[in-house]
Amino acid sequence: EVQLVESGGGLVKPGGSLRLSCSASGFSFSTAWMSWVRQAPGKGLEWVGRIKKKSDGEITDYAAAVRGRFTISRDDSKNTLYLQMNSLQIEDTAVYYCTWYYYDRLNPWGQGTLVTVSS
Amino acid sequence: DIQMTQSPSSLSASVGDSVTITCRASQSISNSLNWYQQKPGKAPKLLIYAASTLQDGVPSRFTGSRSGTDFTLTINSLQPEDFAVYYCQQSYNSPDTFGQGTRLDIK
């Protein structure tokens, strides 16, 4: 069974940093493209970014709202996806989901981890 | 970025009804359109991919179709477990973008 488990969320002050992790199991993580999607409280889904597999150059793409502040990376030896978030703003408050970017569709999704940016 | 305009933003229906949700892309996205269902406090779940292909395990009362840049999700014979929020997503061009969501409530 494919499982994605996010961790690392919490409360952080504006301007601060946080690193989220997503532990993957049940599939070949090293050959998977992976994505982060977020959802602000009471709002819709927002694509954050994506990382391709190593053989595709581990190329990353980001939404404009986070480009230059967020960095997606992966450690295939640990089956783990990361989201490094710097210069956090109040509007970055959201549940962050890790998901397998499988043939142009997002499936499955982790349970999400809440990031709250507040002073 | 490609804009996805989803409508309606909300609708009410009864068990047994049929409903249709529409997503319009701001440019051609071929068939690169997916539909997700999200229930309160849960992660989204993939329902339909490539505009009209049903994800494994999803009931056949869910159907997807495309006409140009217009995409529809139809749910026939609504069941109690279908009341949720539905999102479309285009994966044709990065960045991927979602529709605003449609909340389906029980009438």
PDB file of C-alpha atoms in Angstrom:
ATOM      1  CA  GLU A   1       0.000   0.000   0.000  1.00  0.00           C
ATOM      2  CA  VAL A   2       1.279   3.428  -0.935  1.00  0.00           C
ATOM      3  CA  GLN A   3       1.714   5.692   2.077  1.00  0.00           C
ATOM      4  CA  LEU A   4       2.806   9.284   2.388  1.00  0.00           C
ATOM      5  CA  VAL A   5       3.314  10.748   5.847  1.00  0.00           C
ATOM      6  CA  GLU A   6       4.095  14.418   6.305  1.00  0.00           C
ATOM      7  CA  SER A   7       5.771  15.899   9.370  1.00  0.00           C
ATOM      8  CA  GLY A   8       7.451  19.076  10.516  1.00  0.00           C
ATOM      9  CA  GLY A   9       4.527  21.457  10.642  1.00  0.00           C
ATOM     10  CA  GLY A  10       4.021  23.895  13.487  1.00  0.00           C
ATOM     11  CA  LEU A  11       3.904  27.512  14.566  1.00  0.00           C
ATOM     12  CA  VAL A  12       6.492  29.900  13.166  1.00  0.00           C
ATOM     13  CA  LYS A  13       6.850  33.671  13.238  1.00  0.00           C
ATOM     14  CA  PRO A  14       6.689  35.772  10.090  1.00  0.00           C
ATOM     15  CA  GLY A  15      10.073  35.802   8.396  1.00  0.00           C
ATOM     16  CA  GLY A  16      10.982  32.460   9.904  1.00  0.00           C
ATOM     17  CA  SER A  17      11.819  29.133   8.324  1.00  0.00           C
ATOM     18  CA  LEU A  18      10.493  25.611   8.547  1.00  0.00           C
ATOM     19  CA  ARG A  19      11.300  22.319   6.844  1.00  0.00           C
ATOM     20  CA  LEU A  20       8.591  19.807   6.108  1.00  0.00           C
ATOM     21  CA  SER A  21       9.294  16.142   5.452  1.00  0.00           C
ATOM     22  CA  CYS A  22       7.255  13.496   3.674  1.00  0.00           C
ATOM     23  CA  SER A  23       8.118   9.867   4.268  1.00  0.00           C
ATOM     24  CA  ALA A  24       7.085   7.599   1.401  1.00  0.00           C
ATOM     25  CA  SER A  25       6.525   3.864   1.315  1.00  0.00           C
ATOM     26  CA  GLY A  26       4.854   1.212  -0.819  1.00  0.00           C
ATOM     27  CA  PHE A  27       6.178   2.363  -4.180  1.00  0.00           C
ATOM     28  CA  SER A  28       9.428   3.098  -5.978  1.00  0.00           C
ATOM     29  CA  PHE A  29      10.089   6.562  -4.579  1.00  0.00           C
ATOM     30  CA  SER A  30      13.293   7.076  -6.532  1.00  0.00           C
ATOM     31  CA  THR A  31      11.433   6.822  -9.852  1.00  0.00           C
ATOM     32  CA  ALA A  32       8.555   9.063  -8.789  1.00  0.00           C
ATOM     33  CA  TRP A  33       7.878  12.696  -9.438  1.00  0.00           C
ATOM     34  CA  MET A  34       6.568  14.269  -6.242  1.00  0.00           C
ATOM     35  CA  SER A  35       4.561  17.379  -5.424  1.00  0.00           C
ATOM     36  CA  TRP A  36       3.511  19.622  -2.563  1.00  0.00           C
ATOM     37  CA  VAL A  37       0.028  21.141  -2.479  1.00  0.00           C
ATOM     38  CA  ARG A  38      -1.297  23.440   0.227  1.00  0.00           C
ATOM     39  CA  GLN A  39      -4.670  24.538   1.498  1.00  0.00           C
ATOM     40  CA  ALA A  40      -5.186  27.653   3.572  1.00  0.00           C
ATOM     41  CA  PRO A  41      -7.876  27.379   6.268  1.00  0.00           C
ATOM     42  CA  GLY A  42     -11.306  27.311   4.652  1.00  0.00           C
ATOM     43  CA  LYS A  43      -9.839  27.834   1.187  1.00  0.00           C
ATOM     44  CA  GLY A  44      -9.172  25.789  -1.935  1.00  0.00           C
ATOM     45  CA  LEU A  45      -6.183  23.798  -3.084  1.00  0.00           C
ATOM     46  CA  GLU A  46      -3.018  25.524  -4.257  1.00  0.00           C
ATOM     47  CA  TRP A  47      -0.217  23.728  -6.076  1.00  0.00           C
ATOM     48  CA  VAL A  48       3.119  24.593  -4.449  1.00  0.00           C
ATOM     49  CA  GLY A  49       5.620  22.768  -6.601  1.00  0.00           C
ATOM     50  CA  ARG A  50       7.054  19.568  -7.977  1.00  0.00           C
ATOM     51  CA  ILE A  51      10.339  17.697  -8.193  1.00  0.00           C
ATOM     52  CA  LYS A  52      11.171  15.242 -10.923  1.00  0.00           C
ATOM     53  CA  LYS A  53      13.129  12.039 -10.421  1.00  0.00           C
ATOM     54  CA  LYS A  54      16.930  11.944 -10.463  1.00  0.00           C
ATOM     55  CA  SER A  55      17.120  10.543 -13.997  1.00  0.00           C
ATOM     56  CA  ASP A  56      15.058  13.567 -15.110  1.00  0.00           C
ATOM     57  CA  GLY A  57      17.563  15.869 -13.456  1.00  0.00           C
ATOM     58  CA  GLU A  58      15.583  16.386 -10.241  1.00  0.00           C
ATOM     59  CA  ILE A  59      14.172  19.472 -11.924  1.00  0.00           C
ATOM     60  CA  THR A  60      11.900  21.543  -9.708  1.00  0.00           C
ATOM     61  CA  ASP A  61       8.978  23.792 -10.586  1.00  0.00           C
ATOM     62  CA  TYR A  62       7.238  26.205  -8.232  1.00  0.00           C
ATOM     63  CA  ALA A  63       4.139  28.331  -8.031  1.00  0.00           C
ATOM     64  CA  ALA A  64       4.865  32.032  -8.367  1.00  0.00           C
ATOM     65  CA  ALA A  65       3.702  32.690  -4.792  1.00  0.00           C
ATOM     66  CA  VAL A  66       6.521  30.600  -3.322  1.00  0.00           C
ATOM     67  CA  ARG A  67       9.251  30.775  -5.957  1.00  0.00           C
ATOM     68  CA  GLY A  68      12.506  32.002  -4.452  1.00  0.00           C
ATOM     69  CA  ARG A  69      11.361  31.290  -0.884  1.00  0.00           C
ATOM     70  CA  PHE A  70      10.525  27.571  -0.949  1.00  0.00           C
ATOM     71  CA  THR A  71      12.775  24.723  -2.059  1.00  0.00           C
ATOM     72  CA  ILE A  72      11.710  21.169  -2.778  1.00  0.00           C
ATOM     73  CA  SER A  73      14.305  18.435  -2.469  1.00  0.00           C
ATOM     74  CA  ARG A  74      14.446  14.687  -2.053  1.00  0.00           C
ATOM     75  CA  ASP A  75      16.601  12.005  -0.489  1.00  0.00           C
ATOM     76  CA  ASP A  76      15.976   8.808  -2.392  1.00  0.00           C
ATOM     77  CA  SER A  77      18.104   6.808   0.041  1.00  0.00           C
ATOM     78  CA  LYS A  78      15.609   7.717   2.768  1.00  0.00           C
ATOM     79  CA  ASN A  79      12.459   7.699   0.596  1.00  0.00           C
ATOM     80  CA  THR A  80      11.826  11.205   1.829  1.00  0.00           C
ATOM     81  CA  LEU A  81      10.609  14.403   0.199  1.00  0.00           C
ATOM     82  CA  TYR A  82      11.320  17.807   1.721  1.00  0.00           C
ATOM     83  CA  LEU A  83       9.920  21.299   1.542  1.00  0.00           C
ATOM     84  CA  GLN A  84      12.214  24.000   2.882  1.00  0.00           C
ATOM     85  CA  MET A  85      10.222  27.145   3.538  1.00  0.00           C
ATOM     86  CA  ASN A  86      12.031  30.421   4.157  1.00  0.00           C
ATOM     87  CA  SER A  87      10.842  33.987   4.637  1.00  0.00           C
ATOM     88  CA  LEU A  88       7.469  32.678   5.732  1.00  0.00           C
ATOM     89  CA  GLN A  89       4.520  35.021   5.508  1.00  0.00           C
ATOM     90  CA  ILE A  90       1.145  34.959   7.230  1.00  0.00           C
ATOM     91  CA  GLU A  91      -0.461  33.946   3.944  1.00  0.00           C
ATOM     92  CA  ASP A  92       1.644  30.764   3.915  1.00  0.00           C
ATOM     93  CA  THR A  93      -0.504  29.440   6.762  1.00  0.00           C
ATOM     94  CA  ALA A  94      -2.013  26.239   5.414  1.00  0.00           C
ATOM     95  CA  VAL A  95      -2.162  22.496   5.558  1.00  0.00           C
ATOM     96  CA  TYR A  96       0.638  21.185   3.364  1.00  0.00           C
ATOM     97  CA  TYR A  97       0.089  17.933   1.513  1.00  0.00           C
ATOM     98  CA  CYS A  98       2.679  15.704  -0.054  1.00  0.00           C
ATOM     99  CA  THR A  99       1.505  13.801  -3.109  1.00  0.00           C
ATOM    100  CA  TRP A 100       2.828  11.478  -5.789  1.00  0.00           C
ATOM    101  CA  TYR A 101       2.788  13.221  -9.161  1.00  0.00           C
ATOM    102  CA  TYR A 102       1.885  10.078 -11.035  1.00  0.00           C
ATOM    103  CA  TYR A 103       1.521  10.466 -14.815  1.00  0.00           C
ATOM    104  CA  ASP A 104       0.193  14.022 -14.558  1.00  0.00           C
ATOM    105  CA  ARG A 105      -2.187  13.294 -11.723  1.00  0.00           C
ATOM    106  CA  LEU A 106      -1.829  13.650  -7.969  1.00  0.00           C
ATOM    107  CA  ASN A 107      -2.383  10.320  -6.300  1.00  0.00           C
ATOM    108  CA  PRO A 108      -2.277   9.478  -3.515  1.00  0.00           C
ATOM    109  CA  TRP A 109      -1.997  12.266  -0.954  1.00  0.00           C
ATOM    110  CA  GLY A 110      -0.603  12.306   2.534  1.00  0.00           C
ATOM    111  CA  GLN A 111      -2.740  13.340   5.488  1.00  0.00           C
ATOM    112  CA  GLY A 112      -1.203  16.813   5.563  1.00  0.00           C
ATOM    113  CA  THR A 113       0.693  18.856   8.118  1.00  0.00           C
ATOM    114  CA  LEU A 114      -0.418  22.256   9.398  1.00  0.00           C
ATOM    115  CA  VAL A 115       1.884  25.246   9.168  1.00  0.00           C
ATOM    116  CA  THR A 116       0.810  28.352  11.067  1.00  0.00           C
ATOM    117  CA  VAL A 117       2.645  31.614  10.514  1.00  0.00           C
ATOM    118  CA  SER A 118       1.798  34.067  13.254  1.00  0.00           C
ATOM    119  CA  SER A 119       3.490  36.508  15.580  1.00  0.00           C
TER     120      SER A 119
ATOM    121  CA  ASP B   1      -0.395  30.502 -15.882  1.00  0.00           C
ATOM    122  CA  ILE B   2      -3.458  28.591 -17.022  1.00  0.00           C
ATOM    123  CA  GLN B   3      -6.605  29.675 -15.195  1.00  0.00           C
ATOM    124  CA  MET B   4      -9.234  27.120 -14.284  1.00  0.00           C
ATOM    125  CA  THR B   5     -12.710  28.554 -13.766  1.00  0.00           C
ATOM    126  CA  GLN B   6     -14.918  26.140 -11.905  1.00  0.00           C
ATOM    127  CA  SER B   7     -18.676  26.485 -11.533  1.00  0.00           C
ATOM    128  CA  PRO B   8     -20.833  26.557  -9.618  1.00  0.00           C
ATOM    129  CA  SER B   9     -19.030  27.389  -6.406  1.00  0.00           C
ATOM    130  CA  SER B  10     -21.712  25.555  -4.491  1.00  0.00           C
ATOM    131  CA  LEU B  11     -24.854  23.574  -5.112  1.00  0.00           C
ATOM    132  CA  SER B  12     -27.438  21.701  -3.144  1.00  0.00           C
ATOM    133  CA  ALA B  13     -28.942  18.422  -4.201  1.00  0.00           C
ATOM    134  CA  SER B  14     -30.780  15.449  -2.811  1.00  0.00           C
ATOM    135  CA  VAL B  15     -29.820  11.807  -2.589  1.00  0.00           C
ATOM    136  CA  GLY B  16     -30.641  10.223  -5.937  1.00  0.00           C
ATOM    137  CA  ASP B  17     -30.224  13.433  -7.949  1.00  0.00           C
ATOM    138  CA  SER B  18     -27.718  13.950 -10.731  1.00  0.00           C
ATOM    139  CA  VAL B  19     -25.402  16.970 -10.708  1.00  0.00           C
ATOM    140  CA  THR B  20     -22.858  18.478 -13.074  1.00  0.00           C
ATOM    141  CA  ILE B  21     -19.804  20.560 -12.223  1.00  0.00           C
ATOM    142  CA  THR B  22     -17.899  22.434 -14.895  1.00  0.00           C
ATOM    143  CA  CYS B  23     -14.309  23.607 -15.277  1.00  0.00           C
ATOM    144  CA  ARG B  24     -13.215  25.893 -18.067  1.00  0.00           C
ATOM    145  CA  ALA B  25      -9.555  26.296 -18.940  1.00  0.00           C
ATOM    146  CA  SER B  26      -8.188  29.641 -20.100  1.00  0.00           C
ATOM    147  CA  GLN B  27      -6.398  27.907 -22.974  1.00  0.00           C
ATOM    148  CA  SER B  28      -6.187  24.493 -24.532  1.00  0.00           C
ATOM    149  CA  ILE B  29      -5.032  21.825 -22.092  1.00  0.00           C
ATOM    150  CA  SER B  30      -5.755  18.776 -24.233  1.00  0.00           C
ATOM    151  CA  ASN B  31      -7.106  16.090 -21.886  1.00  0.00           C
ATOM    152  CA  SER B  32      -4.819  17.026 -18.995  1.00  0.00           C
ATOM    153  CA  LEU B  33      -7.593  17.550 -16.486  1.00  0.00           C
ATOM    154  CA  ASN B  34      -8.144  15.714 -13.226  1.00  0.00           C
ATOM    155  CA  TRP B  35     -10.989  15.760 -10.698  1.00  0.00           C
ATOM    156  CA  TYR B  36     -10.643  15.355  -6.933  1.00  0.00           C
ATOM    157  CA  GLN B  37     -13.075  14.923  -4.072  1.00  0.00           C
ATOM    158  CA  GLN B  38     -12.341  16.286  -0.614  1.00  0.00           C
ATOM    159  CA  LYS B  39     -14.294  15.590   2.551  1.00  0.00           C
ATOM    160  CA  PRO B  40     -13.965  17.696   5.705  1.00  0.00           C
ATOM    161  CA  GLY B  41     -10.671  17.199   7.488  1.00  0.00           C
ATOM    162  CA  LYS B  42      -9.406  14.757   4.876  1.00  0.00           C
ATOM    163  CA  ALA B  43      -6.913  14.855   2.051  1.00  0.00           C
ATOM    164  CA  PRO B  44      -8.243  15.133  -1.495  1.00  0.00           C
ATOM    165  CA  LYS B  45      -8.918  11.919  -3.367  1.00  0.00           C
ATOM    166  CA  LEU B  46      -8.433  11.424  -7.100  1.00  0.00           C
ATOM    167  CA  LEU B  47     -11.679  10.588  -8.883  1.00  0.00           C
ATOM    168  CA  ILE B  48     -11.043  11.041 -12.589  1.00  0.00           C
ATOM    169  CA  TYR B  49      -7.881  11.638 -14.598  1.00  0.00           C
ATOM    170  CA  ALA B  50      -7.166  12.538 -18.190  1.00  0.00           C
ATOM    171  CA  ALA B  51     -10.588  14.189 -18.352  1.00  0.00           C
ATOM    172  CA  SER B  52     -12.635  10.995 -18.459  1.00  0.00           C
ATOM    173  CA  THR B  53     -10.780   8.002 -17.000  1.00  0.00           C
ATOM    174  CA  LEU B  54     -12.179   6.716 -13.746  1.00  0.00           C
ATOM    175  CA  GLN B  55      -9.599   6.082 -11.023  1.00  0.00           C
ATOM    176  CA  ASP B  56      -9.570   2.511  -9.707  1.00  0.00           C
ATOM    177  CA  GLY B  57     -12.153   1.970  -7.010  1.00  0.00           C
ATOM    178  CA  VAL B  58     -14.240   5.038  -7.843  1.00  0.00           C
ATOM    179  CA  PRO B  59     -17.923   4.239  -8.433  1.00  0.00           C
ATOM    180  CA  SER B  60     -19.173   4.359 -12.009  1.00  0.00           C
ATOM    181  CA  ARG B  61     -21.762   7.020 -11.118  1.00  0.00           C
ATOM    182  CA  PHE B  62     -18.894   9.498 -11.513  1.00  0.00           C
ATOM    183  CA  THR B  63     -18.167  10.445 -15.114  1.00  0.00           C
ATOM    184  CA  GLY B  64     -15.966  13.047 -16.737  1.00  0.00           C
ATOM    185  CA  SER B  65     -16.102  14.574 -20.172  1.00  0.00           C
ATOM    186  CA  ARG B  66     -14.492  17.250 -22.305  1.00  0.00           C
ATOM    187  CA  SER B  67     -15.658  19.660 -24.962  1.00  0.00           C
ATOM    188  CA  GLY B  68     -12.814  21.848 -26.127  1.00  0.00           C
ATOM    189  CA  THR B  69     -11.618  23.724 -23.056  1.00  0.00           C
ATOM    190  CA  ASP B  70     -14.734  22.881 -21.054  1.00  0.00           C
ATOM    191  CA  PHE B  71     -14.662  19.897 -18.738  1.00  0.00           C
ATOM    192  CA  THR B  72     -17.525  18.422 -16.774  1.00  0.00           C
ATOM    193  CA  LEU B  73     -17.838  16.113 -13.821  1.00  0.00           C
ATOM    194  CA  THR B  74     -21.216  14.431 -13.573  1.00  0.00           C
ATOM    195  CA  ILE B  75     -22.388  12.488 -10.569  1.00  0.00           C
ATOM    196  CA  ASN B  76     -25.441  10.329 -11.176  1.00  0.00           C
ATOM    197  CA  SER B  77     -27.726   9.022  -8.479  1.00  0.00           C
ATOM    198  CA  LEU B  78     -26.082  10.931  -5.641  1.00  0.00           C
ATOM    199  CA  GLN B  79     -25.244   8.921  -2.571  1.00  0.00           C
ATOM    200  CA  PRO B  80     -24.863  10.316   0.963  1.00  0.00           C
ATOM    201  CA  GLU B  81     -21.092   9.858   0.808  1.00  0.00           C
ATOM    202  CA  ASP B  82     -20.839  12.066  -2.309  1.00  0.00           C
ATOM    203  CA  PHE B  83     -21.530  15.298  -0.440  1.00  0.00           C
ATOM    204  CA  ALA B  84     -18.119  16.921  -0.413  1.00  0.00           C
ATOM    205  CA  VAL B  85     -16.020  19.544  -2.181  1.00  0.00           C
ATOM    206  CA  TYR B  86     -14.838  18.857  -5.718  1.00  0.00           C
ATOM    207  CA  TYR B  87     -11.825  20.357  -7.465  1.00  0.00           C
ATOM    208  CA  CYS B  88     -10.511  20.236 -10.987  1.00  0.00           C
ATOM    209  CA  GLN B  89      -6.786  20.464 -11.743  1.00  0.00           C
ATOM    210  CA  GLN B  90      -4.915  21.014 -14.984  1.00  0.00           C
ATOM    211  CA  SER B  91      -1.565  19.301 -15.419  1.00  0.00           C
ATOM    212  CA  TYR B  92      -0.907  20.416 -19.000  1.00  0.00           C
ATOM    213  CA  ASN B  93       1.475  23.244 -18.152  1.00  0.00           C
ATOM    214  CA  SER B  94       3.501  24.008 -15.072  1.00  0.00           C
ATOM    215  CA  PRO B  95       2.488  25.433 -12.709  1.00  0.00           C
ATOM    216  CA  ASP B  96      -0.426  23.092 -12.283  1.00  0.00           C
ATOM    217  CA  THR B  97      -3.541  24.980 -11.285  1.00  0.00           C
ATOM    218  CA  PHE B  98      -6.755  24.073  -9.518  1.00  0.00           C
ATOM    219  CA  GLY B  99     -10.273  25.305  -9.906  1.00  0.00           C
ATOM    220  CA  GLN B 100     -11.764  27.186  -6.971  1.00  0.00           C
ATOM    221  CA  GLY B 101     -13.773  24.187  -5.841  1.00  0.00           C
ATOM    222  CA  THR B 102     -17.455  23.271  -5.768  1.00  0.00           C
ATOM    223  CA  ARG B 103     -19.154  22.503  -2.494  1.00  0.00           C
ATOM    224  CA  LEU B 104     -21.923  19.932  -2.887  1.00  0.00           C
ATOM    225  CA  ASP B 105     -24.380  20.015   0.001  1.00  0.00           C
ATOM    226  CA  ILE B 106     -27.416  17.984   0.877  1.00  0.00           C
ATOM    227  CA  LYS B 107     -30.645  19.824   0.130  1.00  0.00           C
TER     228      LYS B 107
END
